[in-house]
PDB file of C-alpha atoms in Angstrom:
ATOM      1  CA  GLU A   1     117.181  17.922  97.712  1.00 73.00           C
ATOM      2  CA  PRO A   2     115.764  21.475  97.411  1.00 75.00           C
ATOM      3  CA  GLU A   3     113.791  22.142  94.265  1.00 91.00           C
ATOM      4  CA  VAL A   4     112.048  24.881  92.331  1.00 95.00           C
ATOM      5  CA  THR A   5     108.262  24.581  92.616  1.00 96.00           C
ATOM      6  CA  GLN A   6     105.753  26.032  90.188  1.00 97.00           C
ATOM      7  CA  THR A   7     102.012  26.502  90.421  1.00 96.00           C
ATOM      8  CA  PRO A   8      99.631  25.789  88.892  1.00 96.00           C
ATOM      9  CA  SER A   9     100.781  22.798  86.865  1.00 95.00           C
ATOM     10  CA  HIS A  10      98.168  23.595  84.208  1.00 97.00           C
ATOM     11  CA  GLN A  11      96.392  26.897  83.571  1.00 97.00           C
ATOM     12  CA  VAL A  12      93.603  27.349  81.037  1.00 97.00           C
ATOM     13  CA  THR A  13      92.722  30.947  80.194  1.00 96.00           C
ATOM     14  CA  GLN A  14      90.581  32.782  77.662  1.00 96.00           C
ATOM     15  CA  MET A  15      92.422  34.910  75.116  1.00 97.00           C
ATOM     16  CA  GLY A  16      92.758  38.484  76.306  1.00 96.00           C
ATOM     17  CA  GLN A  17      92.700  37.577  79.994  1.00 97.00           C
ATOM     18  CA  GLU A  18      95.532  38.203  82.409  1.00 97.00           C
ATOM     19  CA  VAL A  19      97.396  35.255  83.867  1.00 97.00           C
ATOM     20  CA  ILE A  20      99.921  34.984  86.694  1.00 97.00           C
ATOM     21  CA  LEU A  21     102.300  32.055  86.906  1.00 97.00           C
ATOM     22  CA  ARG A  22     103.944  31.424  90.240  1.00 97.00           C
ATOM     23  CA  CYS A  23     107.301  30.025  91.236  1.00 97.00           C
ATOM     24  CA  VAL A  24     109.070  29.368  94.514  1.00 97.00           C
ATOM     25  CA  PRO A  25     112.816  29.284  93.755  1.00 95.00           C
ATOM     26  CA  ILE A  26     115.320  27.339  95.848  1.00 92.00           C
ATOM     27  CA  SER A  27     115.641  29.227  99.113  1.00 89.00           C
ATOM     28  CA  ASN A  28     119.277  30.409  99.024  1.00 85.00           C
ATOM     29  CA  HIS A  29     119.281  31.237  95.334  1.00 89.00           C
ATOM     30  CA  LEU A  30     119.617  34.814  94.173  1.00 88.00           C
ATOM     31  CA  TYR A  31     119.092  34.671  90.403  1.00 89.00           C
ATOM     32  CA  PHE A  32     115.714  33.862  88.894  1.00 93.00           C
ATOM     33  CA  TYR A  33     114.639  33.126  85.351  1.00 94.00           C
ATOM     34  CA  TRP A  34     111.641  32.379  83.186  1.00 97.00           C
ATOM     35  CA  TYR A  35     111.814  30.262  80.055  1.00 97.00           C
ATOM     36  CA  ARG A  36     109.118  28.947  77.797  1.00 97.00           C
ATOM     37  CA  GLN A  37     108.812  25.935  75.530  1.00 95.00           C
ATOM     38  CA  ILE A  38     106.212  25.917  72.785  1.00 95.00           C
ATOM     39  CA  LEU A  39     105.136  22.359  71.927  1.00 91.00           C
ATOM     40  CA  GLY A  40     107.759  20.704  69.723  1.00 88.00           C
ATOM     41  CA  GLN A  41     110.156  23.641  69.909  1.00 91.00           C
ATOM     42  CA  LYS A  42     113.241  24.634  71.874  1.00 93.00           C
ATOM     43  CA  VAL A  43     113.278  25.956  75.401  1.00 95.00           C
ATOM     44  CA  GLU A  44     113.576  29.744  75.004  1.00 95.00           C
ATOM     45  CA  PHE A  45     114.834  32.322  77.464  1.00 94.00           C
ATOM     46  CA  LEU A  46     112.381  35.046  78.505  1.00 96.00           C
ATOM     47  CA  VAL A  47     113.879  37.018  81.379  1.00 95.00           C
ATOM     48  CA  SER A  48     116.396  36.971  84.220  1.00 92.00           C
ATOM     49  CA  PHE A  49     115.953  38.779  87.528  1.00 92.00           C
ATOM     50  CA  TYR A  50     118.417  39.701  90.238  1.00 89.00           C
ATOM     51  CA  ASN A  51     118.335  42.080  93.174  1.00 88.00           C
ATOM     52  CA  ASN A  52     114.720  43.017  92.492  1.00 90.00           C
ATOM     53  CA  GLU A  53     115.223  44.066  88.929  1.00 92.00           C
ATOM     54  CA  ILE A  54     115.376  42.586  85.450  1.00 93.00           C
ATOM     55  CA  SER A  55     118.963  41.878  84.404  1.00 89.00           C
ATOM     56  CA  GLU A  56     118.274  40.612  80.910  1.00 89.00           C
ATOM     57  CA  LYS A  57     115.269  39.957  78.701  1.00 92.00           C
ATOM     58  CA  SER A  58     114.670  38.470  75.276  1.00 93.00           C
ATOM     59  CA  GLU A  59     112.708  39.847  72.340  1.00 93.00           C
ATOM     60  CA  ILE A  60     109.804  37.629  73.386  1.00 94.00           C
ATOM     61  CA  PHE A  61     109.500  39.469  76.713  1.00 95.00           C
ATOM     62  CA  ASP A  62     107.516  42.457  75.448  1.00 94.00           C
ATOM     63  CA  ASP A  63     105.269  44.922  77.285  1.00 94.00           C
ATOM     64  CA  GLN A  64     102.655  42.237  77.837  1.00 96.00           C
ATOM     65  CA  PHE A  65     104.989  40.424  80.218  1.00 97.00           C
ATOM     66  CA  SER A  66     106.140  41.435  83.672  1.00 97.00           C
ATOM     67  CA  VAL A  67     107.921  39.748  86.561  1.00 97.00           C
ATOM     68  CA  GLU A  68     107.824  40.389  90.242  1.00 95.00           C
ATOM     69  CA  ARG A  69     109.236  39.079  93.483  1.00 92.00           C
ATOM     70  CA  PRO A  70     106.389  40.128  95.775  1.00 87.00           C
ATOM     71  CA  ASP A  71     107.908  38.616  98.921  1.00 87.00           C
ATOM     72  CA  GLY A  72     110.980  36.688 100.026  1.00 79.00           C
ATOM     73  CA  SER A  73     109.958  33.411  98.486  1.00 87.00           C
ATOM     74  CA  ASN A  74     107.761  33.861  95.402  1.00 93.00           C
ATOM     75  CA  PHE A  75     108.675  34.885  91.867  1.00 96.00           C
ATOM     76  CA  THR A  76     105.856  35.542  89.414  1.00 97.00           C
ATOM     77  CA  LEU A  77     105.398  35.970  85.683  1.00 97.00           C
ATOM     78  CA  LYS A  78     102.361  37.983  84.562  1.00 97.00           C
ATOM     79  CA  ILE A  79     100.996  38.064  81.061  1.00 97.00           C
ATOM     80  CA  ARG A  80      98.627  41.023  80.799  1.00 95.00           C
ATOM     81  CA  SER A  81      96.502  40.183  77.780  1.00 94.00           C
ATOM     82  CA  THR A  82      97.076  36.646  76.635  1.00 96.00           C
ATOM     83  CA  LYS A  83      97.251  35.641  72.984  1.00 96.00           C
ATOM     84  CA  LEU A  84      96.784  32.212  71.407  1.00 96.00           C
ATOM     85  CA  GLU A  85     100.527  32.080  70.695  1.00 95.00           C
ATOM     86  CA  ASP A  86     101.303  32.369  74.421  1.00 97.00           C
ATOM     87  CA  SER A  87     100.233  28.740  74.796  1.00 97.00           C
ATOM     88  CA  ALA A  88     103.363  26.931  75.983  1.00 97.00           C
ATOM     89  CA  MET A  89     105.122  25.351  78.945  1.00 97.00           C
ATOM     90  CA  TYR A  90     106.601  28.034  81.170  1.00 98.00           C
ATOM     91  CA  PHE A  91     109.593  27.068  83.273  1.00 97.00           C
ATOM     92  CA  CYS A  92     111.010  28.943  86.210  1.00 97.00           C
ATOM     93  CA  ALA A  93     114.678  28.463  87.109  1.00 95.00           C
ATOM     94  CA  SER A  94     116.989  29.718  89.812  1.00 92.00           C
ATOM     95  CA  SER A  95     120.698  29.730  90.589  1.00 88.00           C
ATOM     96  CA  LYS A  96     122.911  30.653  93.499  1.00 84.00           C
ATOM     97  CA  ARG A  97     125.255  33.363  92.384  1.00 69.00           C
ATOM     98  CA  VAL A  98     127.678  34.476  89.735  1.00 58.00           C
ATOM     99  CA  GLY A  99     130.626  32.259  89.061  1.00 56.00           C
ATOM    100  CA  GLN A 100     131.599  28.818  87.966  1.00 58.00           C
ATOM    101  CA  ASP A 101     129.716  25.740  89.057  1.00 59.00           C
ATOM    102  CA  GLN A 102     126.502  27.620  89.709  1.00 75.00           C
ATOM    103  CA  PRO A 103     124.097  26.213  87.152  1.00 85.00           C
ATOM    104  CA  GLN A 104     120.407  26.916  86.787  1.00 89.00           C
ATOM    105  CA  HIS A 105     117.867  24.522  88.296  1.00 92.00           C
ATOM    106  CA  PHE A 106     114.425  24.262  86.737  1.00 95.00           C
ATOM    107  CA  GLY A 107     110.948  23.638  88.041  1.00 96.00           C
ATOM    108  CA  ASP A 108     108.512  21.235  86.377  1.00 96.00           C
ATOM    109  CA  GLY A 109     106.709  24.039  84.610  1.00 97.00           C
ATOM    110  CA  THR A 110     103.223  25.421  84.145  1.00 97.00           C
ATOM    111  CA  ARG A 111     101.383  24.371  81.028  1.00 97.00           C
ATOM    112  CA  LEU A 112      99.495  27.443  79.812  1.00 97.00           C
ATOM    113  CA  SER A 113      96.633  26.851  77.393  1.00 97.00           C
ATOM    114  CA  ILE A 114      94.993  29.887  75.801  1.00 97.00           C
ATOM    115  CA  LEU A 115      91.526  29.324  74.325  1.00 95.00           C
TER     116      LEU A 115
ATOM    117  CA  GLN B   1     122.595  29.563  60.762  1.00 54.00           C
ATOM    118  CA  LYS B   2     120.985  28.249  63.944  1.00 66.00           C
ATOM    119  CA  GLU B   3     122.867  28.967  67.157  1.00 89.00           C
ATOM    120  CA  VAL B   4     122.668  25.479  68.643  1.00 95.00           C
ATOM    121  CA  GLU B   5     121.869  22.407  66.596  1.00 95.00           C
ATOM    122  CA  GLN B   6     120.930  19.029  67.988  1.00 95.00           C
ATOM    123  CA  ASP B   7     119.611  15.976  66.185  1.00 89.00           C
ATOM    124  CA  PRO B   8     116.095  15.406  67.575  1.00 87.00           C
ATOM    125  CA  GLY B   9     116.242  11.648  67.001  1.00 88.00           C
ATOM    126  CA  PRO B  10     114.464   9.577  68.118  1.00 93.00           C
ATOM    127  CA  LEU B  11     117.368   7.382  69.151  1.00 95.00           C
ATOM    128  CA  SER B  12     116.627   3.835  70.245  1.00 97.00           C
ATOM    129  CA  VAL B  13     119.261   1.601  71.867  1.00 97.00           C
ATOM    130  CA  PRO B  14     119.261  -1.689  73.773  1.00 97.00           C
ATOM    131  CA  GLU B  15     119.857  -1.715  77.515  1.00 97.00           C
ATOM    132  CA  GLY B  16     123.572  -1.693  78.331  1.00 97.00           C
ATOM    133  CA  ALA B  17     124.600   0.169  75.178  1.00 97.00           C
ATOM    134  CA  ILE B  18     126.830   3.228  75.145  1.00 97.00           C
ATOM    135  CA  VAL B  19     124.887   6.263  74.002  1.00 97.00           C
ATOM    136  CA  SER B  20     126.447   9.266  72.307  1.00 97.00           C
ATOM    137  CA  LEU B  21     124.521  12.537  72.112  1.00 97.00           C
ATOM    138  CA  ASN B  22     125.881  15.614  70.370  1.00 97.00           C
ATOM    139  CA  CYS B  23     125.345  19.296  69.732  1.00 97.00           C
ATOM    140  CA  THR B  24     127.064  21.774  67.471  1.00 97.00           C
ATOM    141  CA  TYR B  25     127.007  25.524  67.881  1.00 96.00           C
ATOM    142  CA  SER B  26     127.953  28.584  65.902  1.00 94.00           C
ATOM    143  CA  ASN B  27     128.871  31.195  68.536  1.00 91.00           C
ATOM    144  CA  SER B  28     132.515  30.744  69.518  1.00 90.00           C
ATOM    145  CA  ALA B  29     131.975  33.007  72.549  1.00 88.00           C
ATOM    146  CA  PHE B  30     129.990  30.349  74.438  1.00 89.00           C
ATOM    147  CA  GLN B  31     131.933  29.335  77.537  1.00 88.00           C
ATOM    148  CA  TYR B  32     129.535  27.285  79.655  1.00 88.00           C
ATOM    149  CA  PHE B  33     127.984  24.049  78.460  1.00 92.00           C
ATOM    150  CA  MET B  34     125.260  22.008  80.076  1.00 93.00           C
ATOM    151  CA  TRP B  35     123.304  18.850  79.534  1.00 96.00           C
ATOM    152  CA  TYR B  36     119.802  18.561  80.903  1.00 96.00           C
ATOM    153  CA  ARG B  37     117.516  15.534  80.955  1.00 97.00           C
ATOM    154  CA  GLN B  38     113.795  16.090  80.530  1.00 95.00           C
ATOM    155  CA  TYR B  39     111.219  13.418  81.257  1.00 94.00           C
ATOM    156  CA  SER B  40     107.759  13.762  79.771  1.00 89.00           C
ATOM    157  CA  ARG B  41     105.755  16.578  81.418  1.00 86.00           C
ATOM    158  CA  LYS B  42     108.684  17.502  83.667  1.00 91.00           C
ATOM    159  CA  GLY B  43     111.201  20.319  83.734  1.00 93.00           C
ATOM    160  CA  PRO B  44     114.817  20.081  82.578  1.00 95.00           C
ATOM    161  CA  GLU B  45     116.981  18.329  85.175  1.00 94.00           C
ATOM    162  CA  LEU B  46     120.663  19.247  85.229  1.00 92.00           C
ATOM    163  CA  LEU B  47     123.014  16.358  84.419  1.00 95.00           C
ATOM    164  CA  MET B  48     126.356  17.937  83.581  1.00 93.00           C
ATOM    165  CA  TYR B  49     127.850  21.419  83.730  1.00 89.00           C
ATOM    166  CA  THR B  50     131.166  22.214  82.066  1.00 88.00           C
ATOM    167  CA  TYR B  51     133.255  25.317  81.668  1.00 83.00           C
ATOM    168  CA  SER B  52     135.322  25.731  78.497  1.00 82.00           C
ATOM    169  CA  SER B  53     136.926  22.730  76.766  1.00 83.00           C
ATOM    170  CA  GLY B  54     137.647  19.323  78.213  1.00 86.00           C
ATOM    171  CA  ASN B  55     135.979  16.293  79.711  1.00 91.00           C
ATOM    172  CA  LYS B  56     133.905  15.838  82.827  1.00 93.00           C
ATOM    173  CA  GLU B  57     132.754  12.530  84.244  1.00 95.00           C
ATOM    174  CA  ASP B  58     129.977  11.778  86.728  1.00 94.00           C
ATOM    175  CA  GLY B  59     129.079   8.156  87.239  1.00 96.00           C
ATOM    176  CA  ARG B  60     127.847   6.716  83.947  1.00 97.00           C
ATOM    177  CA  PHE B  61     127.837  10.144  82.273  1.00 97.00           C
ATOM    178  CA  THR B  62     130.737  11.851  80.499  1.00 97.00           C
ATOM    179  CA  ALA B  63     130.517  15.300  78.948  1.00 97.00           C
ATOM    180  CA  GLN B  64     133.035  16.476  76.365  1.00 96.00           C
ATOM    181  CA  VAL B  65     133.507  19.954  74.984  1.00 95.00           C
ATOM    182  CA  ASP B  66     135.615  20.688  71.909  1.00 94.00           C
ATOM    183  CA  LYS B  67     135.580  24.455  71.471  1.00 92.00           C
ATOM    184  CA  SER B  68     137.840  24.346  68.423  1.00 92.00           C
ATOM    185  CA  SER B  69     135.199  22.296  66.592  1.00 94.00           C
ATOM    186  CA  LYS B  70     132.238  23.947  68.366  1.00 94.00           C
ATOM    187  CA  TYR B  71     131.008  20.499  69.302  1.00 94.00           C
ATOM    188  CA  ILE B  72     129.831  19.033  72.588  1.00 96.00           C
ATOM    189  CA  SER B  73     128.963  15.463  73.484  1.00 97.00           C
ATOM    190  CA  LEU B  74     127.326  13.493  76.241  1.00 97.00           C
ATOM    191  CA  PHE B  75     128.138   9.808  76.635  1.00 97.00           C
ATOM    192  CA  ILE B  76     126.011   7.468  78.697  1.00 98.00           C
ATOM    193  CA  ARG B  77     127.612   4.143  79.609  1.00 97.00           C
ATOM    194  CA  ASP B  78     125.642   1.021  80.501  1.00 97.00           C
ATOM    195  CA  SER B  79     122.383   2.711  79.498  1.00 97.00           C
ATOM    196  CA  GLN B  80     119.252   1.797  81.463  1.00 97.00           C
ATOM    197  CA  PRO B  81     115.537   1.989  80.583  1.00 97.00           C
ATOM    198  CA  SER B  82     115.292   4.762  83.182  1.00 96.00           C
ATOM    199  CA  ASP B  83     117.596   6.843  80.962  1.00 97.00           C
ATOM    200  CA  SER B  84     114.768   7.072  78.423  1.00 97.00           C
ATOM    201  CA  ALA B  85     114.074  10.807  78.177  1.00 97.00           C
ATOM    202  CA  THR B  86     114.800  13.846  76.044  1.00 96.00           C
ATOM    203  CA  TYR B  87     118.336  15.195  76.438  1.00 98.00           C
ATOM    204  CA  LEU B  88     118.847  18.914  75.996  1.00 97.00           C
ATOM    205  CA  CYS B  89     122.154  20.609  75.469  1.00 97.00           C
ATOM    206  CA  ALA B  90     122.407  24.222  76.605  1.00 94.00           C
ATOM    207  CA  MET B  91     125.114  26.830  76.593  1.00 91.00           C
ATOM    208  CA  SER B  92     125.756  30.382  77.681  1.00 87.00           C
ATOM    209  CA  LEU B  93     128.193  33.207  77.222  1.00 82.00           C
ATOM    210  CA  TYR B  94     128.492  33.926  80.918  1.00 70.00           C
ATOM    211  CA  GLY B  95     128.301  31.829  84.012  1.00 58.00           C
ATOM    212  CA  GLY B  96     125.205  29.701  84.324  1.00 51.00           C
ATOM    213  CA  SER B  97     124.086  31.893  87.187  1.00 53.00           C
ATOM    214  CA  GLN B  98     123.533  35.033  85.214  1.00 56.00           C
ATOM    215  CA  GLY B  99     123.618  34.124  81.601  1.00 69.00           C
ATOM    216  CA  ASN B 100     120.575  33.221  79.623  1.00 86.00           C
ATOM    217  CA  LEU B 101     120.804  29.674  78.349  1.00 91.00           C
ATOM    218  CA  ILE B 102     120.567  28.817  74.661  1.00 93.00           C
ATOM    219  CA  PHE B 103     119.103  25.359  74.229  1.00 95.00           C
ATOM    220  CA  GLY B 104     119.238  22.752  71.514  1.00 96.00           C
ATOM    221  CA  LYS B 105     115.989  21.195  70.437  1.00 94.00           C
ATOM    222  CA  GLY B 106     116.664  18.006  72.397  1.00 95.00           C
ATOM    223  CA  THR B 107     117.309  14.377  71.420  1.00 97.00           C
ATOM    224  CA  LYS B 108     114.671  11.854  72.405  1.00 96.00           C
ATOM    225  CA  LEU B 109     116.331   8.672  73.694  1.00 97.00           C
ATOM    226  CA  SER B 110     114.651   5.335  74.233  1.00 97.00           C
ATOM    227  CA  VAL B 111     116.521   2.505  75.989  1.00 97.00           C
ATOM    228  CA  LYS B 112     114.854  -0.846  75.395  1.00 96.00           C
ATOM    229  CA  PRO B 113     115.076  -3.607  78.051  1.00 95.00           C
TER     230      PRO B 113
END
């Protein structure tokens, strides 16, 4: 069964450094998302992306964050200047199209550790 | 008032038991309701996806949505040790394709052989 793949599985970065998290969504999906889960807390929505632009973003997704679909298969999340509080699991998700019975499918996440 | 509330457990049951997992929510505009299963160090895996009120069954899993009470449930029949995981409820205003999902905190389930 097709799946969402994320790399790396674990990223360790010094505070203040830039980090790029990568995702390969399911191939015929058109909607892409990033969520994060801080240890012991809920999964939280960050951003959704469709047709090469952001369709919705949360308050968490500030100017330090950006997303990009650089080619036909990858979807990336960049954090420009990481903070300690950015340490979390970051999940990428994708879905086919608008309408019923088109749920979001998640990857296994990237664990981001900021030192 | 939190948007989606879910008892974090942990919940421990013997193999073969019927498990009932629940979430309540405050926003009556939610239309789409999902249950995800999350194993340790893995991403959420979709189990059930329901639109509006009613029941949906898939194998040993049954999802129920009661919009009048703002209450959703997941039942697992004949539970197995492999069902041991954290179960997340999620909901959205729009279709799952475009809407951002609001998650509960998750209920950690342990099924003992």
